[in-house]
Structures are given as C-alpha cells and as structure tokens.
Amino acid sequence: MTDSTISGTNEDLLEPITPLAAIDLGSNSFHVILAIKQPKNWRVIDRHKELTRLASGLGESRQIRKKSMNVAHQALLRIGQRIRPLPRRNVRIVGTQALRVAKNSNEFIKTAQKILGHKIEIISGREEARLIYLGANHSFDHQLNHRLVVDIGGGSTEIVRGERFETQQGESLPMGCTSITEKYFPKGRITKSGFKRAINRVMEELQGYKRYFPDESWELALGTSGTIQAIQKAINSTDSPVLITKNRLGDLRRQLVEFGNTDTIDTSLCSKERARVFPGGVAILTAVFQSLDIDEMHVTDGALREGLLYDLCGRIQDQDVRESTVLDLLRRFHIDERHARRVEDTALHLFDQVKVQWELDEIEDRLLLRWSALLHEIGLDISHVRYHRHGEYLLHNLDLPGFSLREQVMVANLVLAHRRKFPTKQLTDDKSIEKLAILLRLAVVLRRNRTSDSLPRSKLTVNASSIHLELPKKWLKHQYLTLMDIEREMRYLRSIHYKLSLSDR
C-alpha cells in the first residue's frame, strides 16, 4: 500500500471516509488508485497494479486472446474486491488502446462490468492524452509552465502539450511498447537492425504530428508511466533521479543489444516482466526524442489514473469538464442557446415524470438527455437541410473533452433521432436511448414555436410500449402546428412499436 498526497480542491462536499477510485485498464497492465479527501488535498490510500498483457497477440486479427482475457478477468476479481462496495459516483474505470481496437472488446467489457460492479468507459486517444497531461502536471512541481508530456503505454503513445493544467494539443499514436516489441523484436531477439527499423517506423508515424509540437511551444519535457520510469531507472547509476537524454538513451540501446534477448536482460536494469516489452519502449522514446528534438526529459509518477482522479473530483464538485465542452460547442457552432435551454427544460420535465416507469438512470440518462437537448441544433451551423444528420456527424467526429466514446456516440445518436424518421439501426442496441430519443422529440415538438412564452406543464404517463401526453385544453386548441406535429410523431413512434396518444384537460 502506498500513502501520499495529491494537491487538489478544498471543497468539502464528500464524506472524508469515502474513497474515490480511478482504474486504468491499460493494454499491458491495469492500475488502481484510491484516495480520500483531506481539507486541502487528496490523500492516496492505496495503489495496485496487475500485469495483464491484454494487447499481447492482438495482431492483425484484433482479437483479445482467451488466455489474455482470462488473466485480465482474474485480475479484475482482485480489483473488484476493493472497489465494488464504493458508490457509483465515486468510481471511474476507463479502457484504452487495446479495448479501443479489439473486435471482441464488448465481450470482455460485459464480463468485466459484472465482476467489478461498475461501468467501464472506453475513452478516445485524445481524451486519454488530456487525462494523462492532467495527472502528470498535478504531480510535478516546476516553475516552467509550457510543458510537453509523453506517455508510452502497451498499445499506444500519447504526446500532449499545454500550459500548466490546460491541454493545448494532444495526440495518441496507435503504437506502444507491446506492439513495437512484438513486431520488431520477435521472440525477444534484440538487434541493432531491429532498433533501427523500429525507430524509423515510429518516426514515420510521428511525421504527421510534428507540426503540432514545435519546440518553441514548450519549455519542459515530461515523461510518465511505467515504460519511461523503467527507462529512467535503467540509465540511473546513482540513487538520485537523473534526466533522460539522447546520449543516455543511446547507451541503453547498446546495452540491450549486448544482452541479445529480452530473457537475458539483467534484472538490475529492469524487471523480468518489464523486460519482455522494454526494447519497444526504448525505441519509441528514442524516436520521440529525435522527431521532436528533445534534449532532456524529466520523469513524474502522475499519469492517466491520477488524471482520472482529478477529473472525477471535478464531476462530484460541479466542475465537470463535459459541461464546459457542451457550453463551448453552443458558442462555437452558434446554437440558439435560449431556445436550447427551453428544450432542455421541457425534456427534463418529461424525463422526471417517466424515469421510474421506464427505468431510466437518474444521473447518466438525465445527463445524456440534457446534453442532446442543448446540442440538438448544432447541425444548423452547416445547413438547415438534414441538419440532424449534420449534427450527428459533427458530434461523432469532434473531440469532446471529458466524454467517453460511448457517451459521445449516444449524444450523437440522440441528436440524429430528434426529428424525422427514427434511425432504428443506431438505437437498437440500447433501450434507454430509444426512450430518451422519444422524450427529446416530444420536447422539440412542444417548443417548436421558439418563443419565450411559458409552456403549460404537460403530463406524461407511460408503460412499456404506450405513451400518453396530456395538455391543457385552453392552450391546445390554438396550437394547430403542434397538433399536426404530434400526429406525425404518432406515426413515427408506431414504426418502433410505441403507441402515442394525446388528450386535453
């Protein structure tokens, strides 16, 4: 068990005895961090690591092997013992590159969620980069504020620059220490030519990213996570930490070539477990140094899991990055915010009436409905024609800081589904999103006049497949367009086997 403090918020909104948990399901290993709140910081009370090699053998088939899956599930049983009792809002679990690309990741996640008793989010490479930057910079105190952060994982490498705690550019390369070692150092053989080919391949990949990280845009290079920490340890001949430099990396490569095989790397250099993927990590870091013209690199302990912890703190204390992202989109795409807020208000009023009968989640489903109501007209910035489709495309393809891939897809699909025919292909996998789409559609219909006039409170009752909307008679008799729209909705809803009825009171 490790006990340390993380600088953080001084708000006193959480029970001090209730830990927060952040879990990183990485391509090579799983990491857990638990922390409790103190008056002016967060105190880490436990850290745990499980070596799983989930990405090992993915190859061209992009299938997680049964053996790797079983090892990972056994690791999750041990992790689950620690986090299962925690409240849902106190836990975040994210999957990275291996689970992003594996064709059978859904199979793995389904079992994993049952074991852990908590939801697993798959995050994009850029969201991973943002969280890594957040964790690294909160854990490293230095007077230079413009920073470049590098993290080499098992299946991907993240490179991020920013100022203090704000990310300015983040990229994720689909290559990590496991994948590069397997491809360029087959059967563990370490050769000079293997290093040359590996370094050239990574530098080739980096060509498309170099323009985002000009050397004048950062003052300090910072490395994080297990691979870079292991490299620092390997080049360190003293008890005090040293900087990683080009020359020291060159010396380390020559040492590894002399060993000849990952099985024969001296344990004083790195552990047996790390040795299996170590050459690939050294090759990647060498390529990053050469491509971005890095002279020296500091190393920090903070990484993705610490970033997750800070992000989770923000969500609990009403500083949710996702809310900032939605507000930014409202302004960036010139959305009529007053109208969007009115649609949001109506949609949530309907939600609160039916959430119990439809078994909708008070937190997650309500947020998805809020965001989609606020963003339902984002596509108008492109064209009024088929604007719901333009909106879906934008939300599928924009970077949305704070959002998991699933959240991003669900908001995009809800925006697509808010008008015209139901996109049944996009809504078949999740019954809750189908119901949220119905609520959003009704809110849009009821607010179509776009005026600031107060809308009489509607009454909505539902069961499994029927929906009854009740509106004031005095108001309804003058709403000719609304009546026509509701009749059209009745036809659209029949296509997905729901019966909508209307009455006045």
mmCIF file of C-alpha atoms in Angstrom, residues 1-379:
data_model
loop_
_atom_site.group_PDB
_atom_site.id
_atom_site.type_symbol
_atom_site.label_atom_id
_atom_site.label_comp_id
_atom_site.label_asym_id
_atom_site.label_seq_id
_atom_site.Cartn_x
_atom_site.Cartn_y
_atom_site.Cartn_z
ATOM 1 C CA MET A 1 0.000 0.000 0.000
ATOM 2 C CA THR A 2 1.251 3.479 -0.891
ATOM 3 C CA ASP A 3 0.303 6.576 1.101
ATOM 4 C CA SER A 4 0.835 10.001 -0.444
ATOM 5 C CA THR A 5 -0.975 13.271 -1.055
ATOM 6 C CA ILE A 6 -2.211 14.856 -4.232
ATOM 7 C CA SER A 7 -2.829 18.586 -4.332
ATOM 8 C CA GLY A 8 -6.495 19.185 -5.059
ATOM 9 C CA THR A 9 -9.707 21.038 -4.336
ATOM 10 C CA ASN A 10 -10.581 22.452 -0.916
ATOM 11 C CA GLU A 11 -14.342 21.996 -1.258
ATOM 12 C CA ASP A 12 -15.856 19.890 1.496
ATOM 13 C CA LEU A 13 -18.601 18.090 -0.409
ATOM 14 C CA LEU A 14 -17.572 14.476 0.086
ATOM 15 C CA GLU A 15 -17.602 12.221 3.087
ATOM 16 C CA PRO A 16 -13.941 12.106 4.216
ATOM 17 C CA ILE A 17 -14.132 8.368 4.805
ATOM 18 C CA THR A 18 -15.500 7.542 1.346
ATOM 19 C CA PRO A 19 -12.640 6.918 -1.094
ATOM 20 C CA LEU A 20 -12.563 7.802 -4.755
ATOM 21 C CA ALA A 21 -11.268 5.120 -7.106
ATOM 22 C CA ALA A 22 -9.692 5.567 -10.543
ATOM 23 C CA ILE A 23 -8.906 2.456 -12.591
ATOM 24 C CA ASP A 24 -6.890 2.419 -15.819
ATOM 25 C CA LEU A 25 -7.423 -0.769 -17.855
ATOM 26 C CA GLY A 26 -4.295 -0.411 -19.964
ATOM 27 C CA SER A 27 -3.013 -2.537 -22.809
ATOM 28 C CA ASN A 28 -0.173 -4.009 -20.757
ATOM 29 C CA SER A 29 -1.355 -3.623 -17.163
ATOM 30 C CA PHE A 30 -4.258 -2.485 -15.001
ATOM 31 C CA HIS A 31 -3.707 0.285 -12.445
ATOM 32 C CA VAL A 32 -5.867 1.242 -9.469
ATOM 33 C CA ILE A 33 -5.597 4.305 -7.265
ATOM 34 C CA LEU A 34 -7.802 5.069 -4.245
ATOM 35 C CA ALA A 35 -7.818 8.398 -2.442
ATOM 36 C CA ILE A 36 -9.735 10.160 0.308
ATOM 37 C CA LYS A 37 -10.379 13.850 0.730
ATOM 38 C CA GLN A 38 -8.476 15.979 3.193
ATOM 39 C CA PRO A 39 -9.183 19.670 3.896
ATOM 40 C CA LYS A 40 -6.866 20.978 1.151
ATOM 41 C CA ASN A 41 -5.810 17.958 -0.868
ATOM 42 C CA TRP A 42 -6.410 14.311 -1.688
ATOM 43 C CA ARG A 43 -4.599 11.585 0.187
ATOM 44 C CA VAL A 44 -3.788 8.421 -1.754
ATOM 45 C CA ILE A 45 -4.561 5.451 0.489
ATOM 46 C CA ASP A 46 -3.944 2.584 -1.915
ATOM 47 C CA ARG A 47 -2.341 1.777 -5.253
ATOM 48 C CA HIS A 48 -2.486 -1.546 -7.012
ATOM 49 C CA LYS A 49 -1.115 -2.872 -10.303
ATOM 50 C CA GLU A 50 -1.960 -6.035 -12.222
ATOM 51 C CA LEU A 51 0.180 -7.133 -15.182
ATOM 52 C CA THR A 52 -2.269 -8.492 -17.787
ATOM 53 C CA ARG A 53 -0.725 -8.027 -21.277
ATOM 54 C CA LEU A 54 -4.197 -7.563 -22.715
ATOM 55 C CA ALA A 55 -2.774 -6.297 -26.017
ATOM 56 C CA SER A 56 -0.330 -9.184 -26.395
ATOM 57 C CA GLY A 57 -1.086 -11.071 -29.569
ATOM 58 C CA LEU A 58 -3.816 -8.730 -30.832
ATOM 59 C CA GLY A 59 -2.033 -8.513 -34.181
ATOM 60 C CA GLU A 60 -3.980 -8.181 -37.417
ATOM 61 C CA SER A 61 -6.909 -10.236 -36.099
ATOM 62 C CA ARG A 62 -7.552 -7.599 -33.406
ATOM 63 C CA GLN A 63 -8.994 -10.244 -31.107
ATOM 64 C CA ILE A 64 -8.138 -10.412 -27.416
ATOM 65 C CA ARG A 65 -6.901 -13.956 -26.834
ATOM 66 C CA LYS A 66 -8.901 -16.169 -24.483
ATOM 67 C CA LYS A 67 -5.818 -16.649 -22.322
ATOM 68 C CA SER A 68 -5.255 -12.886 -22.021
ATOM 69 C CA MET A 69 -8.945 -12.363 -21.315
ATOM 70 C CA ASN A 70 -8.933 -14.949 -18.528
ATOM 71 C CA VAL A 71 -5.813 -13.417 -16.941
ATOM 72 C CA ALA A 72 -7.459 -9.986 -17.086
ATOM 73 C CA HIS A 73 -10.715 -11.224 -15.570
ATOM 74 C CA GLN A 74 -8.813 -12.860 -12.717
ATOM 75 C CA ALA A 75 -7.039 -9.551 -12.100
ATOM 76 C CA LEU A 76 -10.399 -7.774 -12.050
ATOM 77 C CA LEU A 77 -11.691 -10.154 -9.384
ATOM 78 C CA ARG A 78 -8.926 -8.877 -7.100
ATOM 79 C CA ILE A 79 -9.559 -5.252 -8.062
ATOM 80 C CA GLY A 80 -13.308 -5.707 -7.658
ATOM 81 C CA GLN A 81 -12.904 -6.726 -4.034
ATOM 82 C CA ARG A 82 -11.598 -3.223 -3.328
ATOM 83 C CA ILE A 83 -13.975 -1.085 -5.392
ATOM 84 C CA ARG A 84 -17.279 -2.985 -5.519
ATOM 85 C CA PRO A 85 -18.579 -1.509 -2.204
ATOM 86 C CA LEU A 86 -17.901 2.085 -3.321
ATOM 87 C CA PRO A 87 -20.742 4.354 -4.517
ATOM 88 C CA ARG A 88 -21.041 4.519 -8.297
ATOM 89 C CA ARG A 89 -20.339 8.258 -8.437
ATOM 90 C CA ASN A 90 -17.015 7.706 -6.618
ATOM 91 C CA VAL A 91 -15.580 5.324 -9.237
ATOM 92 C CA ARG A 92 -14.251 5.788 -12.774
ATOM 93 C CA ILE A 93 -12.909 2.912 -14.843
ATOM 94 C CA VAL A 94 -11.532 3.528 -18.332
ATOM 95 C CA GLY A 95 -10.254 1.293 -21.106
ATOM 96 C CA THR A 96 -7.593 2.475 -23.543
ATOM 97 C CA GLN A 97 -5.971 1.328 -26.800
ATOM 98 C CA ALA A 98 -6.401 -2.456 -26.543
ATOM 99 C CA LEU A 99 -10.099 -2.105 -25.751
ATOM 100 C CA ARG A 100 -10.494 0.640 -28.370
ATOM 101 C CA VAL A 101 -9.294 -1.569 -31.216
ATOM 102 C CA ALA A 102 -10.168 -5.143 -30.170
ATOM 103 C CA LYS A 103 -13.099 -6.545 -32.134
ATOM 104 C CA ASN A 104 -14.206 -8.589 -29.136
ATOM 105 C CA SER A 105 -13.840 -5.815 -26.556
ATOM 106 C CA ASN A 106 -17.606 -5.826 -25.891
ATOM 107 C CA GLU A 107 -17.356 -9.462 -24.813
ATOM 108 C CA PHE A 108 -14.566 -8.577 -22.398
ATOM 109 C CA ILE A 109 -16.321 -5.480 -21.040
ATOM 110 C CA LYS A 110 -19.622 -7.271 -20.433
ATOM 111 C CA THR A 111 -17.959 -9.801 -18.112
ATOM 112 C CA ALA A 112 -15.635 -7.206 -16.579
ATOM 113 C CA GLN A 113 -18.516 -4.941 -15.558
ATOM 114 C CA LYS A 114 -20.246 -7.827 -13.805
ATOM 115 C CA ILE A 115 -17.050 -8.621 -11.912
ATOM 116 C CA LEU A 116 -16.384 -5.028 -10.862
ATOM 117 C CA GLY A 117 -19.957 -3.940 -10.225
ATOM 118 C CA HIS A 118 -19.217 -0.658 -12.011
ATOM 119 C CA LYS A 119 -19.422 0.716 -15.543
ATOM 120 C CA ILE A 120 -16.350 0.706 -17.811
ATOM 121 C CA GLU A 121 -15.823 3.622 -20.209
ATOM 122 C CA ILE A 122 -13.745 3.336 -23.373
ATOM 123 C CA ILE A 123 -12.071 6.685 -23.995
ATOM 124 C CA SER A 124 -10.617 8.104 -27.198
ATOM 125 C CA GLY A 125 -6.891 8.529 -27.680
ATOM 126 C CA ARG A 126 -7.140 12.296 -27.341
ATOM 127 C CA GLU A 127 -9.217 12.041 -24.169
ATOM 128 C CA GLU A 128 -6.587 9.659 -22.813
ATOM 129 C CA ALA A 129 -3.931 12.249 -23.696
ATOM 130 C CA ARG A 130 -5.863 15.002 -21.888
ATOM 131 C CA LEU A 131 -6.191 12.929 -18.715
ATOM 132 C CA ILE A 132 -2.513 11.919 -18.807
ATOM 133 C CA TYR A 133 -1.494 15.572 -19.080
ATOM 134 C CA LEU A 134 -3.759 16.462 -16.159
ATOM 135 C CA GLY A 135 -2.312 13.705 -13.961
ATOM 136 C CA ALA A 136 1.315 14.352 -14.908
ATOM 137 C CA ASN A 137 1.208 18.090 -14.285
ATOM 138 C CA HIS A 138 -0.629 17.870 -10.985
ATOM 139 C CA SER A 139 2.144 15.534 -9.828
ATOM 140 C CA PHE A 140 5.145 17.586 -10.966
ATOM 141 C CA ASP A 141 6.048 20.940 -9.447
ATOM 142 C CA HIS A 142 8.229 23.124 -11.667
ATOM 143 C CA GLN A 143 8.436 26.827 -12.450
ATOM 144 C CA LEU A 144 8.257 26.262 -16.229
ATOM 145 C CA ASN A 145 4.600 26.212 -17.277
ATOM 146 C CA HIS A 146 4.662 25.332 -21.001
ATOM 147 C CA ARG A 147 5.073 21.569 -20.995
ATOM 148 C CA LEU A 148 5.309 18.587 -23.313
ATOM 149 C CA VAL A 149 4.141 15.296 -21.768
ATOM 150 C CA VAL A 150 4.930 11.851 -23.217
ATOM 151 C CA ASP A 151 3.382 8.569 -22.068
ATOM 152 C CA ILE A 152 4.321 5.217 -23.641
ATOM 153 C CA GLY A 153 1.721 2.561 -22.938
ATOM 154 C CA GLY A 154 1.385 -1.020 -24.065
ATOM 155 C CA GLY A 155 -0.710 -0.252 -27.144
ATOM 156 C CA SER A 156 -0.408 3.489 -27.714
ATOM 157 C CA THR A 157 1.807 6.500 -27.104
ATOM 158 C CA GLU A 158 0.341 9.828 -26.026
ATOM 159 C CA ILE A 159 2.052 13.163 -26.691
ATOM 160 C CA VAL A 160 0.494 16.295 -25.212
ATOM 161 C CA ARG A 161 1.472 19.915 -24.828
ATOM 162 C CA GLY A 162 -0.183 22.575 -22.748
ATOM 163 C CA GLU A 163 0.196 25.396 -20.283
ATOM 164 C CA ARG A 164 0.026 24.450 -16.619
ATOM 165 C CA PHE A 165 -3.096 22.261 -16.296
ATOM 166 C CA GLU A 166 -4.729 23.183 -19.626
ATOM 167 C CA THR A 167 -4.153 20.923 -22.627
ATOM 168 C CA GLN A 168 -3.492 22.767 -25.893
ATOM 169 C CA GLN A 169 -2.777 19.824 -28.195
ATOM 170 C CA GLY A 170 -2.987 16.103 -27.520
ATOM 171 C CA GLU A 171 -2.358 13.191 -29.875
ATOM 172 C CA SER A 172 -2.402 9.415 -29.485
ATOM 173 C CA LEU A 173 -0.219 7.208 -31.696
ATOM 174 C CA PRO A 174 -1.529 3.654 -32.192
ATOM 175 C CA MET A 175 1.769 2.048 -31.196
ATOM 176 C CA GLY A 176 3.092 1.110 -27.777
ATOM 177 C CA CYS A 177 5.860 -0.898 -26.133
ATOM 178 C CA THR A 178 3.994 -4.214 -26.534
ATOM 179 C CA SER A 179 3.085 -3.823 -30.212
ATOM 180 C CA ILE A 180 6.503 -2.465 -31.246
ATOM 181 C CA THR A 181 8.402 -5.160 -29.320
ATOM 182 C CA GLU A 182 6.309 -7.939 -30.869
ATOM 183 C CA LYS A 183 6.819 -6.592 -34.399
ATOM 184 C CA TYR A 184 10.489 -5.539 -34.395
ATOM 185 C CA PHE A 185 11.986 -7.759 -31.696
ATOM 186 C CA PRO A 186 10.330 -11.131 -32.480
ATOM 187 C CA LYS A 187 10.875 -13.917 -29.959
ATOM 188 C CA GLY A 188 12.633 -11.371 -27.763
ATOM 189 C CA ARG A 189 15.677 -11.029 -30.054
ATOM 190 C CA ILE A 190 17.301 -7.612 -29.581
ATOM 191 C CA THR A 191 19.377 -6.440 -32.540
ATOM 192 C CA LYS A 192 20.798 -3.188 -33.841
ATOM 193 C CA SER A 193 18.794 -3.578 -37.050
ATOM 194 C CA GLY A 194 15.634 -4.223 -35.033
ATOM 195 C CA PHE A 195 16.123 -0.948 -33.195
ATOM 196 C CA LYS A 196 16.801 0.893 -36.454
ATOM 197 C CA ARG A 197 13.622 -0.408 -38.114
ATOM 198 C CA ALA A 198 11.509 0.226 -35.015
ATOM 199 C CA ILE A 199 12.799 3.782 -34.565
ATOM 200 C CA ASN A 200 12.298 4.584 -38.260
ATOM 201 C CA ARG A 201 8.730 3.239 -38.165
ATOM 202 C CA VAL A 202 7.801 5.357 -35.149
ATOM 203 C CA MET A 203 9.465 8.433 -36.668
ATOM 204 C CA GLU A 204 7.487 7.833 -39.849
ATOM 205 C CA GLU A 205 4.268 7.809 -37.803
ATOM 206 C CA LEU A 206 5.344 10.973 -35.987
ATOM 207 C CA GLN A 207 5.853 12.899 -39.247
ATOM 208 C CA GLY A 208 2.169 13.772 -39.355
ATOM 209 C CA TYR A 209 2.210 15.119 -35.805
ATOM 210 C CA LYS A 210 5.453 17.122 -35.608
ATOM 211 C CA ARG A 211 3.807 20.389 -36.645
ATOM 212 C CA TYR A 212 1.595 20.257 -33.535
ATOM 213 C CA PHE A 213 4.599 20.220 -31.191
ATOM 214 C CA PRO A 214 7.112 22.862 -32.379
ATOM 215 C CA ASP A 215 9.951 23.275 -29.904
ATOM 216 C CA GLU A 216 9.060 26.930 -29.295
ATOM 217 C CA SER A 217 5.644 25.837 -27.932
ATOM 218 C CA TRP A 218 7.033 24.085 -24.847
ATOM 219 C CA GLU A 219 9.813 24.656 -22.313
ATOM 220 C CA LEU A 220 9.880 21.397 -20.367
ATOM 221 C CA ALA A 221 9.583 17.763 -21.490
ATOM 222 C CA LEU A 222 7.953 15.423 -19.001
ATOM 223 C CA GLY A 223 7.745 11.629 -19.239
ATOM 224 C CA THR A 224 5.338 9.460 -17.297
ATOM 225 C CA SER A 225 4.075 5.897 -16.726
ATOM 226 C CA GLY A 226 5.836 2.568 -16.342
ATOM 227 C CA THR A 227 7.879 2.405 -19.544
ATOM 228 C CA ILE A 228 9.522 5.811 -19.153
ATOM 229 C CA GLN A 229 10.007 5.299 -15.414
ATOM 230 C CA ALA A 230 11.723 1.984 -16.191
ATOM 231 C CA ILE A 231 13.975 3.712 -18.734
ATOM 232 C CA GLN A 232 14.946 6.335 -16.158
ATOM 233 C CA LYS A 233 15.744 3.598 -13.642
ATOM 234 C CA ALA A 234 17.813 1.671 -16.203
ATOM 235 C CA ILE A 235 20.008 4.649 -17.104
ATOM 236 C CA ASN A 236 20.399 5.722 -13.486
ATOM 237 C CA SER A 237 23.666 4.636 -11.897
ATOM 238 C CA THR A 238 23.125 6.696 -8.740
ATOM 239 C CA ASP A 239 20.473 6.885 -6.039
ATOM 240 C CA SER A 240 19.212 10.290 -7.196
ATOM 241 C CA PRO A 241 16.922 10.508 -10.270
ATOM 242 C CA VAL A 242 18.588 11.612 -13.483
ATOM 243 C CA LEU A 243 17.224 13.247 -16.601
ATOM 244 C CA ILE A 244 16.705 11.118 -19.690
ATOM 245 C CA THR A 245 18.876 12.402 -22.549
ATOM 246 C CA LYS A 246 19.627 11.348 -26.142
ATOM 247 C CA ASN A 247 23.095 10.150 -25.175
ATOM 248 C CA ARG A 248 21.830 8.077 -22.258
ATOM 249 C CA LEU A 249 19.162 6.518 -24.487
ATOM 250 C CA GLY A 250 21.880 5.616 -26.997
ATOM 251 C CA ASP A 251 23.949 3.951 -24.269
ATOM 252 C CA LEU A 252 20.884 1.999 -23.117
ATOM 253 C CA ARG A 253 20.170 0.720 -26.639
ATOM 254 C CA ARG A 254 23.732 -0.529 -26.955
ATOM 255 C CA GLN A 255 23.425 -2.310 -23.603
ATOM 256 C CA LEU A 256 20.232 -4.039 -24.700
ATOM 257 C CA VAL A 257 21.802 -5.189 -27.983
ATOM 258 C CA GLU A 258 24.662 -6.712 -25.981
ATOM 259 C CA PHE A 259 22.151 -8.715 -23.915
ATOM 260 C CA GLY A 260 20.766 -10.062 -27.204
ATOM 261 C CA ASN A 261 17.396 -11.232 -25.881
ATOM 262 C CA THR A 262 14.705 -9.959 -23.539
ATOM 263 C CA ASP A 263 15.100 -13.147 -21.477
ATOM 264 C CA THR A 264 18.719 -12.318 -20.668
ATOM 265 C CA ILE A 265 18.334 -8.649 -19.703
ATOM 266 C CA ASP A 266 19.873 -8.198 -16.264
ATOM 267 C CA THR A 267 17.261 -7.667 -13.553
ATOM 268 C CA SER A 268 19.338 -4.755 -12.242
ATOM 269 C CA LEU A 269 18.350 -2.969 -15.458
ATOM 270 C CA CYS A 270 14.626 -3.768 -15.371
ATOM 271 C CA SER A 271 12.286 -6.437 -14.029
ATOM 272 C CA LYS A 272 11.671 -9.693 -15.907
ATOM 273 C CA GLU A 273 8.066 -8.657 -16.561
ATOM 274 C CA ARG A 274 9.088 -5.266 -17.957
ATOM 275 C CA ALA A 275 11.951 -6.772 -19.988
ATOM 276 C CA ARG A 276 9.513 -8.542 -22.329
ATOM 277 C CA VAL A 277 8.325 -5.216 -23.773
ATOM 278 C CA PHE A 278 11.269 -2.977 -22.854
ATOM 279 C CA PRO A 279 13.039 -2.739 -26.260
ATOM 280 C CA GLY A 280 9.879 -1.428 -27.912
ATOM 281 C CA GLY A 281 9.527 1.272 -25.264
ATOM 282 C CA VAL A 282 13.159 2.354 -25.671
ATOM 283 C CA ALA A 283 12.721 2.501 -29.464
ATOM 284 C CA ILE A 284 9.580 4.645 -29.182
ATOM 285 C CA LEU A 285 11.154 7.105 -26.743
ATOM 286 C CA THR A 286 14.255 7.376 -28.953
ATOM 287 C CA ALA A 287 12.046 8.210 -31.947
ATOM 288 C CA VAL A 288 10.116 10.804 -29.924
ATOM 289 C CA PHE A 289 13.383 12.451 -28.798
ATOM 290 C CA GLN A 290 14.685 12.581 -32.373
ATOM 291 C CA SER A 291 11.443 13.685 -34.043
ATOM 292 C CA LEU A 292 10.560 16.427 -31.555
ATOM 293 C CA ASP A 293 14.181 17.447 -30.925
ATOM 294 C CA ILE A 294 14.048 16.808 -27.183
ATOM 295 C CA ASP A 295 17.353 17.298 -25.354
ATOM 296 C CA GLU A 296 16.312 16.127 -21.901
ATOM 297 C CA MET A 297 13.233 14.779 -20.152
ATOM 298 C CA HIS A 298 12.071 14.881 -16.535
ATOM 299 C CA VAL A 299 10.018 11.971 -15.174
ATOM 300 C CA THR A 300 6.927 12.054 -12.947
ATOM 301 C CA ASP A 301 4.706 9.472 -11.257
ATOM 302 C CA GLY A 302 1.405 11.111 -12.222
ATOM 303 C CA ALA A 303 -0.366 9.687 -15.266
ATOM 304 C CA LEU A 304 -3.768 8.583 -16.555
ATOM 305 C CA ARG A 305 -5.125 7.251 -13.262
ATOM 306 C CA GLU A 306 -4.187 10.446 -11.393
ATOM 307 C CA GLY A 307 -5.792 12.469 -14.181
ATOM 308 C CA LEU A 308 -8.921 10.351 -13.819
ATOM 309 C CA LEU A 309 -8.948 11.094 -10.108
ATOM 310 C CA TYR A 310 -8.806 14.847 -10.665
ATOM 311 C CA ASP A 311 -11.471 14.635 -13.363
ATOM 312 C CA LEU A 312 -13.697 12.609 -11.047
ATOM 313 C CA CYS A 313 -13.232 15.202 -8.300
ATOM 314 C CA GLY A 314 -14.451 17.843 -10.736
ATOM 315 C CA ARG A 315 -17.566 15.869 -11.624
ATOM 316 C CA ILE A 316 -18.509 15.362 -7.997
ATOM 317 C CA GLN A 317 -17.922 19.016 -7.137
ATOM 318 C CA ASP A 318 -19.809 20.547 -10.087
ATOM 319 C CA GLN A 319 -16.714 21.223 -12.186
ATOM 320 C CA ASP A 320 -17.488 18.668 -14.879
ATOM 321 C CA VAL A 321 -15.309 19.082 -17.983
ATOM 322 C CA ARG A 322 -18.179 17.706 -20.082
ATOM 323 C CA GLU A 323 -20.335 20.698 -19.118
ATOM 324 C CA SER A 324 -17.580 23.063 -20.281
ATOM 325 C CA THR A 325 -17.336 21.115 -23.547
ATOM 326 C CA VAL A 326 -21.080 21.450 -24.208
ATOM 327 C CA LEU A 327 -21.011 25.190 -23.448
ATOM 328 C CA ASP A 328 -18.066 25.599 -25.816
ATOM 329 C CA LEU A 329 -19.989 23.804 -28.588
ATOM 330 C CA LEU A 330 -23.053 26.014 -28.020
ATOM 331 C CA ARG A 331 -20.969 29.098 -28.740
ATOM 332 C CA ARG A 332 -18.620 27.643 -31.333
ATOM 333 C CA PHE A 333 -21.487 26.451 -33.551
ATOM 334 C CA HIS A 334 -23.747 29.471 -32.942
ATOM 335 C CA ILE A 335 -26.553 27.459 -31.361
ATOM 336 C CA ASP A 336 -29.573 29.483 -30.200
ATOM 337 C CA GLU A 337 -28.836 28.978 -26.514
ATOM 338 C CA ARG A 338 -32.103 30.406 -25.198
ATOM 339 C CA HIS A 339 -34.125 28.029 -27.360
ATOM 340 C CA ALA A 340 -31.815 25.122 -26.473
ATOM 341 C CA ARG A 341 -32.333 25.858 -22.761
ATOM 342 C CA ARG A 342 -36.110 25.841 -23.225
ATOM 343 C CA VAL A 343 -35.961 22.460 -24.987
ATOM 344 C CA GLU A 344 -33.692 21.196 -22.198
ATOM 345 C CA ASP A 345 -36.149 22.340 -19.526
ATOM 346 C CA THR A 346 -39.094 20.642 -21.246
ATOM 347 C CA ALA A 347 -37.171 17.423 -21.920
ATOM 348 C CA LEU A 348 -36.107 17.141 -18.276
ATOM 349 C CA HIS A 349 -39.656 17.872 -17.095
ATOM 350 C CA LEU A 350 -40.859 14.926 -19.202
ATOM 351 C CA PHE A 351 -37.943 12.781 -18.005
ATOM 352 C CA ASP A 352 -38.766 13.344 -14.346
ATOM 353 C CA GLN A 353 -42.324 12.127 -14.913
ATOM 354 C CA VAL A 354 -41.403 8.803 -16.538
ATOM 355 C CA LYS A 355 -37.948 7.874 -15.207
ATOM 356 C CA VAL A 356 -39.311 5.338 -12.717
ATOM 357 C CA GLN A 357 -41.683 3.548 -15.105
ATOM 358 C CA TRP A 358 -39.091 3.462 -17.882
ATOM 359 C CA GLU A 359 -36.237 2.571 -15.507
ATOM 360 C CA LEU A 360 -34.080 5.464 -16.658
ATOM 361 C CA ASP A 361 -30.913 6.307 -14.761
ATOM 362 C CA GLU A 362 -31.316 9.447 -12.665
ATOM 363 C CA ILE A 363 -27.723 10.543 -13.278
ATOM 364 C CA GLU A 364 -26.382 9.175 -16.570
ATOM 365 C CA ASP A 365 -29.554 9.142 -18.679
ATOM 366 C CA ARG A 366 -30.576 12.566 -17.413
ATOM 367 C CA LEU A 367 -27.194 13.996 -18.414
ATOM 368 C CA LEU A 368 -27.383 12.429 -21.882
ATOM 369 C CA LEU A 369 -30.830 13.950 -22.412
ATOM 370 C CA ARG A 370 -29.618 17.367 -21.172
ATOM 371 C CA TRP A 371 -26.631 17.434 -23.478
ATOM 372 C CA SER A 372 -28.539 16.239 -26.535
ATOM 373 C CA ALA A 373 -31.289 18.825 -25.902
ATOM 374 C CA LEU A 374 -28.706 21.602 -25.695
ATOM 375 C CA LEU A 375 -26.903 20.402 -28.835
ATOM 376 C CA HIS A 376 -29.815 19.193 -30.961
ATOM 377 C CA GLU A 377 -29.461 22.129 -33.388
ATOM 378 C CA ILE A 378 -25.671 22.010 -33.750
ATOM 379 C CA GLY A 379 -26.021 20.905 -37.388
#
